[in-house]
PDB file of C-alpha atoms and ligand atoms in Angstrom:
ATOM      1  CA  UNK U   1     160.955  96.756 172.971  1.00  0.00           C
ATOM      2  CA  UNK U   2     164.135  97.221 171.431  1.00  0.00           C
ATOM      3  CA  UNK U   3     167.677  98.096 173.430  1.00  0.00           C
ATOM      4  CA  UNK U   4     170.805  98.708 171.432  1.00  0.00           C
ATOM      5  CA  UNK U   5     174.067  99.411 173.192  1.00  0.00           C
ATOM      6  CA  UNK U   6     177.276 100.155 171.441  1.00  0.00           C
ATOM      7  CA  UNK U   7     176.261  98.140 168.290  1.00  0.00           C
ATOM      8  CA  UNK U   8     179.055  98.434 165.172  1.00  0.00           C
ATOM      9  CA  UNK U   9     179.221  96.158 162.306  1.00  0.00           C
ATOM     10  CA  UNK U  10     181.449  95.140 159.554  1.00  0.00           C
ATOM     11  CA  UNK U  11     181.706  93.547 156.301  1.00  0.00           C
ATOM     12  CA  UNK U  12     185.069  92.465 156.032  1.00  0.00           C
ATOM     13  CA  UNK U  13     187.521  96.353 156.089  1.00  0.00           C
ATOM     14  CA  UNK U  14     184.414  98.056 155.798  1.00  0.00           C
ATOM     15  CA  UNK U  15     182.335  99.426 158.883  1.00  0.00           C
ATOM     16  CA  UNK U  16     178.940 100.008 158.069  1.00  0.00           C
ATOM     17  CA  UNK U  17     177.869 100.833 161.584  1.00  0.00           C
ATOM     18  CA  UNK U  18     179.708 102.552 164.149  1.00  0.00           C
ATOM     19  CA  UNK U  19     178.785 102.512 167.754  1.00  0.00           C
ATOM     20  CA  UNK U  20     175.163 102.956 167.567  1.00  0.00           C
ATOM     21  CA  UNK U  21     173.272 102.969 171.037  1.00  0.00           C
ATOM     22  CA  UNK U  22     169.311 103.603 171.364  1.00  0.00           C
ATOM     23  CA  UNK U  23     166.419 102.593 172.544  1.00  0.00           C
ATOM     24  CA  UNK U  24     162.493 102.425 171.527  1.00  0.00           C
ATOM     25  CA  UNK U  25     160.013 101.865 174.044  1.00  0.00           C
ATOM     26  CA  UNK U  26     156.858  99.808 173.515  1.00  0.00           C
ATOM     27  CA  UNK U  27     154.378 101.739 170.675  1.00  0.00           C
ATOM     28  CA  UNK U  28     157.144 104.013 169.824  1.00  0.00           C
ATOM     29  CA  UNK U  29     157.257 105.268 166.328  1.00  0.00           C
ATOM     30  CA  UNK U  30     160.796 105.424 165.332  1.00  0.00           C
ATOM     31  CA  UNK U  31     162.011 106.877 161.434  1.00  0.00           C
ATOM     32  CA  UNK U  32     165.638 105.610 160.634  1.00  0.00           C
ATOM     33  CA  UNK U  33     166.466 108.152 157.646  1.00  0.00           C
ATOM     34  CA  UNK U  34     169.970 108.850 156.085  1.00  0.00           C
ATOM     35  CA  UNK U  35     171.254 108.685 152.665  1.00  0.00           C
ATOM     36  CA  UNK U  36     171.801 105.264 150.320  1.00  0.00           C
ATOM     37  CA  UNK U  37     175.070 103.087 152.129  1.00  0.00           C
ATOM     38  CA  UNK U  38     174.519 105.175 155.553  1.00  0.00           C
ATOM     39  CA  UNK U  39     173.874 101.821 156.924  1.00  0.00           C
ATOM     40  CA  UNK U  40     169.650 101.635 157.310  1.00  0.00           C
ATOM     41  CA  UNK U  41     169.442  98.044 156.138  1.00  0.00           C
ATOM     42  CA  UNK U  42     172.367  97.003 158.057  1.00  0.00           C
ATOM     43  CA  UNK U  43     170.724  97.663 161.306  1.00  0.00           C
ATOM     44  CA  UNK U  44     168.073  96.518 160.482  1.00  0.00           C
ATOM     45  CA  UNK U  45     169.008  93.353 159.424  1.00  0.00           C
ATOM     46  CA  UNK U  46     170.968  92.769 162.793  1.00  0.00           C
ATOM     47  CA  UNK U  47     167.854  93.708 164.441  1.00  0.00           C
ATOM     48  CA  UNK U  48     165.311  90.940 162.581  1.00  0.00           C
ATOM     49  CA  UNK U  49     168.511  88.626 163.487  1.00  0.00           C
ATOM     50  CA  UNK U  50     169.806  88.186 159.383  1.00  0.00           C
ATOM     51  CA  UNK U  51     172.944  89.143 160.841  1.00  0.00           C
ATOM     52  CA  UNK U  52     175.101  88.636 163.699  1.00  0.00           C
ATOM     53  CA  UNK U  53     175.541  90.580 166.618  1.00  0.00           C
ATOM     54  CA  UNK U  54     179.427  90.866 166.575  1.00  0.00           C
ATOM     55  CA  UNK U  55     180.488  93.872 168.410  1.00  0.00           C
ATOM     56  CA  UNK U  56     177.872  95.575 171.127  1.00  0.00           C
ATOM     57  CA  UNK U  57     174.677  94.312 172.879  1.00  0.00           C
ATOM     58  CA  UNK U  58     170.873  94.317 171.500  1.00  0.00           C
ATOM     59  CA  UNK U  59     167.550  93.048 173.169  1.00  0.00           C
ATOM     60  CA  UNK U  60     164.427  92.777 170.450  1.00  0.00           C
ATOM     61  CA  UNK U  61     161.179  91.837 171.672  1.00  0.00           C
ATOM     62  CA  UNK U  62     162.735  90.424 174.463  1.00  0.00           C
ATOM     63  CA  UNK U  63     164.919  88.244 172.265  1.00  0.00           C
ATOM     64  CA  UNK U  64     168.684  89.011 173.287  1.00  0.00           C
ATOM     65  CA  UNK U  65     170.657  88.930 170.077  1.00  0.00           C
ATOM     66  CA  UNK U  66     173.751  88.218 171.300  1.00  0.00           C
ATOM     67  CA  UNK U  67     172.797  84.732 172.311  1.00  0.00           C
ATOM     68  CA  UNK U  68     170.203  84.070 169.437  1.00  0.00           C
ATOM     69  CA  UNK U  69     170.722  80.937 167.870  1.00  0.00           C
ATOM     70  CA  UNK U  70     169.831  80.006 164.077  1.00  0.00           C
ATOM     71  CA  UNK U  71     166.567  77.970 165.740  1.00  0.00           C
ATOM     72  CA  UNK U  72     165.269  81.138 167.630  1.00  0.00           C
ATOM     73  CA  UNK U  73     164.854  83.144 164.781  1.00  0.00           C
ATOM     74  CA  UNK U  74     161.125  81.714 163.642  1.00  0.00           C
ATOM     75  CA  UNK U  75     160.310  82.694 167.087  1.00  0.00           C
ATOM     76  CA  UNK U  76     161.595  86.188 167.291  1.00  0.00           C
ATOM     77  CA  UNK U  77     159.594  86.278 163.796  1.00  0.00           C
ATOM     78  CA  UNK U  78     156.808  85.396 165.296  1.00  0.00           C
ATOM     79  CA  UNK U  79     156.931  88.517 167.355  1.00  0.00           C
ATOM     80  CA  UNK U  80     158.514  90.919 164.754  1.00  0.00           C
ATOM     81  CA  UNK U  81     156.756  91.864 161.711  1.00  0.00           C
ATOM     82  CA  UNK U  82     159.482  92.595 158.784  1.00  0.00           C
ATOM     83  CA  UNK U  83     158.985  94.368 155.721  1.00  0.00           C
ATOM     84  CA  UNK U  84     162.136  93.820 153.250  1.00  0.00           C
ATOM     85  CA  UNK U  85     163.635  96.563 151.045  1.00  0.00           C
ATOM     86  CA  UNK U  86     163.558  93.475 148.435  1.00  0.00           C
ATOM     87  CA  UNK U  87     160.424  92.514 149.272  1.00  0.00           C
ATOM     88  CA  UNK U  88     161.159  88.601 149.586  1.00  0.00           C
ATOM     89  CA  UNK U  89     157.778  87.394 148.846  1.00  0.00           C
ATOM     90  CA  UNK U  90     157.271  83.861 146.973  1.00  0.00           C
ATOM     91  CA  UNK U  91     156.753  84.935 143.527  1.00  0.00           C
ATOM     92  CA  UNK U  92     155.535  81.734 142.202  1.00  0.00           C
ATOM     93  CA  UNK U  93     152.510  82.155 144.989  1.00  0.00           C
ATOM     94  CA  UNK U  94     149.358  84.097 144.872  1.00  0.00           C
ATOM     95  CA  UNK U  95     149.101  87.125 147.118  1.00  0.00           C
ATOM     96  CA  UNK U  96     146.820  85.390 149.486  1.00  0.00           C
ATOM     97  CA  UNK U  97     149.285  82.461 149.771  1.00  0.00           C
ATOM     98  CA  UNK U  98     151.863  85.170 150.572  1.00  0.00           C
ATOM     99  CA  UNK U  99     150.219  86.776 153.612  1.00  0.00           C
ATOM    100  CA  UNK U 100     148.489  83.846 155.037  1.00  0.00           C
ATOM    101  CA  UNK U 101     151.906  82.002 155.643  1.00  0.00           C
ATOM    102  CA  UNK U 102     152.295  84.120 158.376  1.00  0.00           C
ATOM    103  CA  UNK U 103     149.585  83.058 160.035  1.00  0.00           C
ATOM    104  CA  UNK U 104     149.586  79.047 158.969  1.00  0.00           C
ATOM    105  CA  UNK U 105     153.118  79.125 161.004  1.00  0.00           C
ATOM    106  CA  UNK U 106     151.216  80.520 163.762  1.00  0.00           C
ATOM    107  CA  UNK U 107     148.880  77.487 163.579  1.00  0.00           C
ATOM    108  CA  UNK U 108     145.746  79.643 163.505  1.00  0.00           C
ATOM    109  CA  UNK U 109     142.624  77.841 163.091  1.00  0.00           C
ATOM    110  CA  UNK U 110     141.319  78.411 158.926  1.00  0.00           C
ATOM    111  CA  UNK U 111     137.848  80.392 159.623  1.00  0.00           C
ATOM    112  CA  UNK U 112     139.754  83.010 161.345  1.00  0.00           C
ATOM    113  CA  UNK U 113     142.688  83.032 158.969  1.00  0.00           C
ATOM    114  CA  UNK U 114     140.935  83.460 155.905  1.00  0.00           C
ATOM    115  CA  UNK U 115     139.116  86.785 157.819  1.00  0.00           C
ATOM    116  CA  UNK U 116     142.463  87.875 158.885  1.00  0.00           C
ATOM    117  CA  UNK U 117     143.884  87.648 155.239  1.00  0.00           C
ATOM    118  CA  UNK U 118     141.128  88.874 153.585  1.00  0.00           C
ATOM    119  CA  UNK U 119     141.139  92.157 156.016  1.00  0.00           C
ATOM    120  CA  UNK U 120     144.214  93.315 155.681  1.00  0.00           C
ATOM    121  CA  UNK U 121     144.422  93.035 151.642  1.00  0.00           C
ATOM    122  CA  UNK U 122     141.928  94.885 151.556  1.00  0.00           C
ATOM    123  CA  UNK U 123     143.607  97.202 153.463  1.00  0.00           C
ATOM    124  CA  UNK U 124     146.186  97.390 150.925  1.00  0.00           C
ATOM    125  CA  UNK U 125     143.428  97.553 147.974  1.00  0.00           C
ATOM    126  CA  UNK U 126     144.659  94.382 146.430  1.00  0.00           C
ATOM    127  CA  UNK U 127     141.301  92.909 146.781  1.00  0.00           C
ATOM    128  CA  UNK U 128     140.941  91.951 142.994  1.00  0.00           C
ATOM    129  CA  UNK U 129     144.332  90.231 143.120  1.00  0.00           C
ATOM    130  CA  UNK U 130     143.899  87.787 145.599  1.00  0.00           C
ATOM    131  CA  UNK U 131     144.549  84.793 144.138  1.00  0.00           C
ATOM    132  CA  UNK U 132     146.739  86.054 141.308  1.00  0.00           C
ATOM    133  CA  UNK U 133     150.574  84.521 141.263  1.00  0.00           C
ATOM    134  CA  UNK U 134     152.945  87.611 143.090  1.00  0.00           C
ATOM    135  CA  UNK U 135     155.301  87.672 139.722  1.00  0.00           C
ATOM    136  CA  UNK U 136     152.526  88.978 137.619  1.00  0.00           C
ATOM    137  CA  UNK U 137     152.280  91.744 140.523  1.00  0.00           C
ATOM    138  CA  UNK U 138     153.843  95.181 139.658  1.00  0.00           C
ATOM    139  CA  UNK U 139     156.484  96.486 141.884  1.00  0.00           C
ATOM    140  CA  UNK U 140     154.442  98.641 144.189  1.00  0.00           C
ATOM    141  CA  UNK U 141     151.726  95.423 144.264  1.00  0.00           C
ATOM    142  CA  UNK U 142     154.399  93.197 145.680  1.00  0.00           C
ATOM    143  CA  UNK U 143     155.970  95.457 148.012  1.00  0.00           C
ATOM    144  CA  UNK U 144     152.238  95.692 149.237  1.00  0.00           C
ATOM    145  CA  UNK U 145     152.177  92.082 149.679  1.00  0.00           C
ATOM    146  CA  UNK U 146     155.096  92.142 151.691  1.00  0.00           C
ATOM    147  CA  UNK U 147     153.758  95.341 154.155  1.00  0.00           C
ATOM    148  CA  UNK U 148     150.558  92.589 154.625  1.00  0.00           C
ATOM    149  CA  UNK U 149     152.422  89.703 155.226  1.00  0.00           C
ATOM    150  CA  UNK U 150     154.459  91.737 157.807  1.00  0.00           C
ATOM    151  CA  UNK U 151     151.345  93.686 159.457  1.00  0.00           C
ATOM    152  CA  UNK U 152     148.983  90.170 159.462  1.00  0.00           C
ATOM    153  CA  UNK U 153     149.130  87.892 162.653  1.00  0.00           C
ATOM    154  CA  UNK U 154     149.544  91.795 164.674  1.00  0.00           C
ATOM    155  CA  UNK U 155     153.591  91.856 165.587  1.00  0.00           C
ATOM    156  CA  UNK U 156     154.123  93.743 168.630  1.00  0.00           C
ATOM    157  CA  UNK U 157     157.086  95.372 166.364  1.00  0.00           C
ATOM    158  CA  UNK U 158     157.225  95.615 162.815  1.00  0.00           C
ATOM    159  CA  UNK U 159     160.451  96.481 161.351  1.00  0.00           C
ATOM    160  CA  UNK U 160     160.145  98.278 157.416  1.00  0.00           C
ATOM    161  CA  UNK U 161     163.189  98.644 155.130  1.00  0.00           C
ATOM    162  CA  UNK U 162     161.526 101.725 152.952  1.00  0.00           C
ATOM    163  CA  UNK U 163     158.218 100.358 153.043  1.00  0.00           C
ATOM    164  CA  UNK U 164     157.473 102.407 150.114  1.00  0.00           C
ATOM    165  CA  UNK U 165     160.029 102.654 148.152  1.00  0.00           C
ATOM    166  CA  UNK U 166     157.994 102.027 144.878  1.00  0.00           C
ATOM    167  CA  UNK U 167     154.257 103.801 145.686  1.00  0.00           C
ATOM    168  CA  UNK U 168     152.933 107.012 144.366  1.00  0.00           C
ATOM    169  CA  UNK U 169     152.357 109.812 146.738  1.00  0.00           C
ATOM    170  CA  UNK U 170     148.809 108.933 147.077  1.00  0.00           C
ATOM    171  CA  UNK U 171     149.038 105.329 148.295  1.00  0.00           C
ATOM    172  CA  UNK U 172     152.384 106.068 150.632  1.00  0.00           C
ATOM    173  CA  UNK U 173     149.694 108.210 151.971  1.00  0.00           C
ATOM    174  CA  UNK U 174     147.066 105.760 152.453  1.00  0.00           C
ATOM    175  CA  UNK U 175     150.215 102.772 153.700  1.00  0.00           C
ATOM    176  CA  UNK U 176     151.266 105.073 156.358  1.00  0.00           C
ATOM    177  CA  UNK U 177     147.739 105.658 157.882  1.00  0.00           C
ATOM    178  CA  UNK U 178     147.438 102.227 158.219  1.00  0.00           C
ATOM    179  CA  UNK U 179     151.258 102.182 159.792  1.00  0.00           C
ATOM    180  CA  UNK U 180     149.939 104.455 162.101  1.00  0.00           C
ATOM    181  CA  UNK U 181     146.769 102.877 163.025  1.00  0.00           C
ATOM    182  CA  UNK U 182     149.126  99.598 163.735  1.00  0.00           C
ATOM    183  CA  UNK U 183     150.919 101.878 166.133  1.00  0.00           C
ATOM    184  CA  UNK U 184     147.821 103.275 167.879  1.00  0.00           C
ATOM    185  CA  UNK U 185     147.123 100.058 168.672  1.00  0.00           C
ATOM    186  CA  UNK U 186     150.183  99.195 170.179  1.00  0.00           C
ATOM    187  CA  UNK U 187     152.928  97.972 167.500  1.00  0.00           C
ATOM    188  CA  UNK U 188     156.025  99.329 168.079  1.00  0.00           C
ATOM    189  CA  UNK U 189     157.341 100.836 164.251  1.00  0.00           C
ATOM    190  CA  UNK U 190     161.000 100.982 163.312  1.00  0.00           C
ATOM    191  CA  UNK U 191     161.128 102.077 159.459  1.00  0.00           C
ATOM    192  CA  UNK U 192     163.632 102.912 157.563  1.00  0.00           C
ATOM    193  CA  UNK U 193     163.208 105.952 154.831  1.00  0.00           C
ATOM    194  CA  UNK U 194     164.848 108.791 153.216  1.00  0.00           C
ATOM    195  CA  UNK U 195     161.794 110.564 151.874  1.00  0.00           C
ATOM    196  CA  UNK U 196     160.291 114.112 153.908  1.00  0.00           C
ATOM    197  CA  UNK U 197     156.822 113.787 152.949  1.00  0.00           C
ATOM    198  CA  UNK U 198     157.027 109.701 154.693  1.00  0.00           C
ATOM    199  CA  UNK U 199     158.473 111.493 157.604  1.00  0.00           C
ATOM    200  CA  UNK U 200     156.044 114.693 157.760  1.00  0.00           C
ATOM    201  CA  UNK U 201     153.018 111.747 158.189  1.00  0.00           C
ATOM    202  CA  UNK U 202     154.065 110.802 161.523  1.00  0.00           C
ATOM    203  CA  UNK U 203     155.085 114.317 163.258  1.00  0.00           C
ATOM    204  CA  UNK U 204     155.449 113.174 166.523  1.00  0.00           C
ATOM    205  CA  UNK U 205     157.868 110.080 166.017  1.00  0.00           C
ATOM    206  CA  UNK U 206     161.357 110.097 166.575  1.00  0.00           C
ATOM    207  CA  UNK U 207     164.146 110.013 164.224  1.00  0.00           C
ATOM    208  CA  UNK U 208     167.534 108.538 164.208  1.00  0.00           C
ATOM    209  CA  UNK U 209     169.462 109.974 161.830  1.00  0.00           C
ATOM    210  CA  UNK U 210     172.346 107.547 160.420  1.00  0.00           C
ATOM    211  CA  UNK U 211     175.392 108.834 158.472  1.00  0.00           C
ATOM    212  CA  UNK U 212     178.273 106.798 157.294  1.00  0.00           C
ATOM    213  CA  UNK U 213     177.364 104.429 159.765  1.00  0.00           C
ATOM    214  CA  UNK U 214     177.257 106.728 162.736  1.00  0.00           C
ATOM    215  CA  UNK U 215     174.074 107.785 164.864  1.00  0.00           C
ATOM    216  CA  UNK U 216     174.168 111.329 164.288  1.00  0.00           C
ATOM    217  CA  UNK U 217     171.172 112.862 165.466  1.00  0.00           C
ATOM    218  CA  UNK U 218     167.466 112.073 167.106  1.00  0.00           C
ATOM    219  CA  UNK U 219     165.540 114.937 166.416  1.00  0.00           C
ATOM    220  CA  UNK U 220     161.938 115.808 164.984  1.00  0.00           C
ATOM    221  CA  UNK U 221     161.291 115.527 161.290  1.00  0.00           C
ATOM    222  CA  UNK U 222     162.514 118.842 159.238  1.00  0.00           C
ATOM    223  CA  UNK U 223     159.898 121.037 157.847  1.00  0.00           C
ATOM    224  CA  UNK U 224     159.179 121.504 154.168  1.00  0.00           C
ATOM    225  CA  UNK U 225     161.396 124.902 154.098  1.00  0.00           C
ATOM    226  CA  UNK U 226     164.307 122.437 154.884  1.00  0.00           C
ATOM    227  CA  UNK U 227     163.433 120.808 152.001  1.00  0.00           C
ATOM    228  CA  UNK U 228     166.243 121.369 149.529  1.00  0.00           C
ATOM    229  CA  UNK U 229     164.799 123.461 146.233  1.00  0.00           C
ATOM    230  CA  UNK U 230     166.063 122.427 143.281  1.00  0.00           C
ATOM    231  CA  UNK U 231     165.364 124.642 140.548  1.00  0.00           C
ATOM    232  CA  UNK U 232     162.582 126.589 141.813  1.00  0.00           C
ATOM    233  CA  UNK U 233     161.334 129.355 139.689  1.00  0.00           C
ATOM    234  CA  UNK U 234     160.189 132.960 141.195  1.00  0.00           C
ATOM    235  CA  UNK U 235     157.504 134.671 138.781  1.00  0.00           C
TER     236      UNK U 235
HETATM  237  N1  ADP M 301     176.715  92.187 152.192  1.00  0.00           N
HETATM  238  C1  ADP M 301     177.504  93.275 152.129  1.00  0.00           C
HETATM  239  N2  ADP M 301     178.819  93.165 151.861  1.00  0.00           N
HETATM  240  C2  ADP M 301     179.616  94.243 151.834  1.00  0.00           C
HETATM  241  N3  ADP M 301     179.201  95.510 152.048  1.00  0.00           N
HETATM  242  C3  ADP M 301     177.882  95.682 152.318  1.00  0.00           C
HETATM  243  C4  ADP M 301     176.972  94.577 152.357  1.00  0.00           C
HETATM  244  N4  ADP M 301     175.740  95.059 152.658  1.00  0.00           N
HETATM  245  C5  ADP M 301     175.883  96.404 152.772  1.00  0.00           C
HETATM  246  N5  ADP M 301     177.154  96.766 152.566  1.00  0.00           N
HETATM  247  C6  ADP M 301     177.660  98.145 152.633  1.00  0.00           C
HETATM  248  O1  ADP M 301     177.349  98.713 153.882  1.00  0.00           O
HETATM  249  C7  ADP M 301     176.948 100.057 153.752  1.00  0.00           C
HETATM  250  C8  ADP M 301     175.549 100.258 154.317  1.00  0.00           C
HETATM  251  O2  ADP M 301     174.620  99.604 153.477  1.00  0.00           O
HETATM  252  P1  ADP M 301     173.066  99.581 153.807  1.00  0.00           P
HETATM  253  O3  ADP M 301     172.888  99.169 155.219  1.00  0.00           O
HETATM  254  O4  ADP M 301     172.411  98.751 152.760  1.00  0.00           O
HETATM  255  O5  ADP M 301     172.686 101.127 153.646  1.00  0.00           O
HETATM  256  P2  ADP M 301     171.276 101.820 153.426  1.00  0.00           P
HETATM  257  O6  ADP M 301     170.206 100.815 153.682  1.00  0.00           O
HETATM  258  O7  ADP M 301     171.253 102.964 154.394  1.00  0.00           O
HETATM  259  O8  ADP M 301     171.262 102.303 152.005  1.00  0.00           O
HETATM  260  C9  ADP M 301     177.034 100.382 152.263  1.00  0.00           C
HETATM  261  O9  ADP M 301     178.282 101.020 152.011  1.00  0.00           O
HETATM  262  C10 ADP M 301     177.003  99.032 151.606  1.00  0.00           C
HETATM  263  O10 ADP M 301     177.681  99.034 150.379  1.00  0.00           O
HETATM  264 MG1   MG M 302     168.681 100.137 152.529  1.00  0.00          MG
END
């Protein structure tokens, strides 16, 4: 599903990744974790084809991204669910609007559509904001609206920059069951994170550990005892 070989990026002086090589087979799980700049968004951004391959080889959903032109992009979208760390949802659209464009591009007849739509936000429990206009949303509504639109027309990958980022513990909870269900199914899952308890819901994915822009381990997640504790009391 997704083949990176020697893959390094910069911007400008700066490398942001260094010589990354792996490889996730279809309905792999796959957790990228590391700490804020280790370079996350980066790859995934080369991966969803926002950036250019400059240095190294990748193959997405059979997409090679060394030769992917500006036109081939809507199609490897087609094929590759994204869910943005900035969300990038239409603001000045209702949520509906928002998750159904995925499947207008698609050209999927309107009966169908509508079920599609109305399935998965209600997945999300945005049922009662349908048809209300995505800047009235709260941040954790939106980024909901975005894990829909990105989940909706059934990508055989879905690629999430820290899906939830701005959710309690209780409905990161509920969002990664229904990550996980995806990935019963089939979906291969790359997403990116940094918190333990997003990790500890999937136990048997892999992680890639990023640091400075390096690939520094793939290993299974840590348990809570690794957990640094920060100002834990003994009584
Ligand atoms: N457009 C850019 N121009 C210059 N530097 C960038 C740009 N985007 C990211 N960086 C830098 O690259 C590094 C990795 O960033 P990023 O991939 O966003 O990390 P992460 O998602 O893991 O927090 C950071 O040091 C960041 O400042
Ligand atoms: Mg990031």
């Amino acid at each position: 599903m997704v083949n990176v070989e020697h893959l390094s990026y910069n911007f400008g002086a700066y490398w942001a990744l260094k010589d990354i090589s792996f490889s996730l087979d279809k309905g792999e799980f796959l957790f990228l974790t590391g700490h804020s700049g280790a370079g996350k968004t980066t790859l995934l951004r080369l991966l969803y084809g926002a950036l250019p391959m400059t240095r190294g080889r990748a193959s997405v959903a059979g997409f090679q991204l060394n030769a992917l032109k500006k036109r081939h992009i809507p199609q490897l979208r087609r094929k590759v669910g994204v869910v943005f760390q900035d969300f990038k949802i239409l603001l000045d659209r209702t949520v509906f609007d928002n998750v159904a464009m995925a499947l207008e591009v698609r050209g999927m007849p309107r009966t169908h559509l509508e079920r599609r739509v109305r399935a998965i936000i209600r997945a999300m429990g945005l049922e009662t904001k349908s048809y209300s206009i995505c800047e009235r949303l709260s941040g954790g509504e939106q980024q909901r609206v975005a894990i829909a639109r990105s989940m909706v027309a059934n990508p055989e990958l879905i690629l999430a920059d820290e899906p939830t980022g701005n959710l309690d513990i209780e409905l990161t909870m509920h969002l990664m069951e229904i990550f996980k269900q995806f990935n019963t199914y089939g979906t291969s899952v790359i997403m990116a994170t940094h918190s333990h308890k997003v990790l500890e819901c999937v136990p048997n994915a892999r992680i890639l550990h990023l640091h400075d822009g390096h690939l520094m381990d793939v290993s299974k997640p840590m348990t809570e005892n690794e957990e640094p504790i920060l100002g834990e009391v003994q009584s």
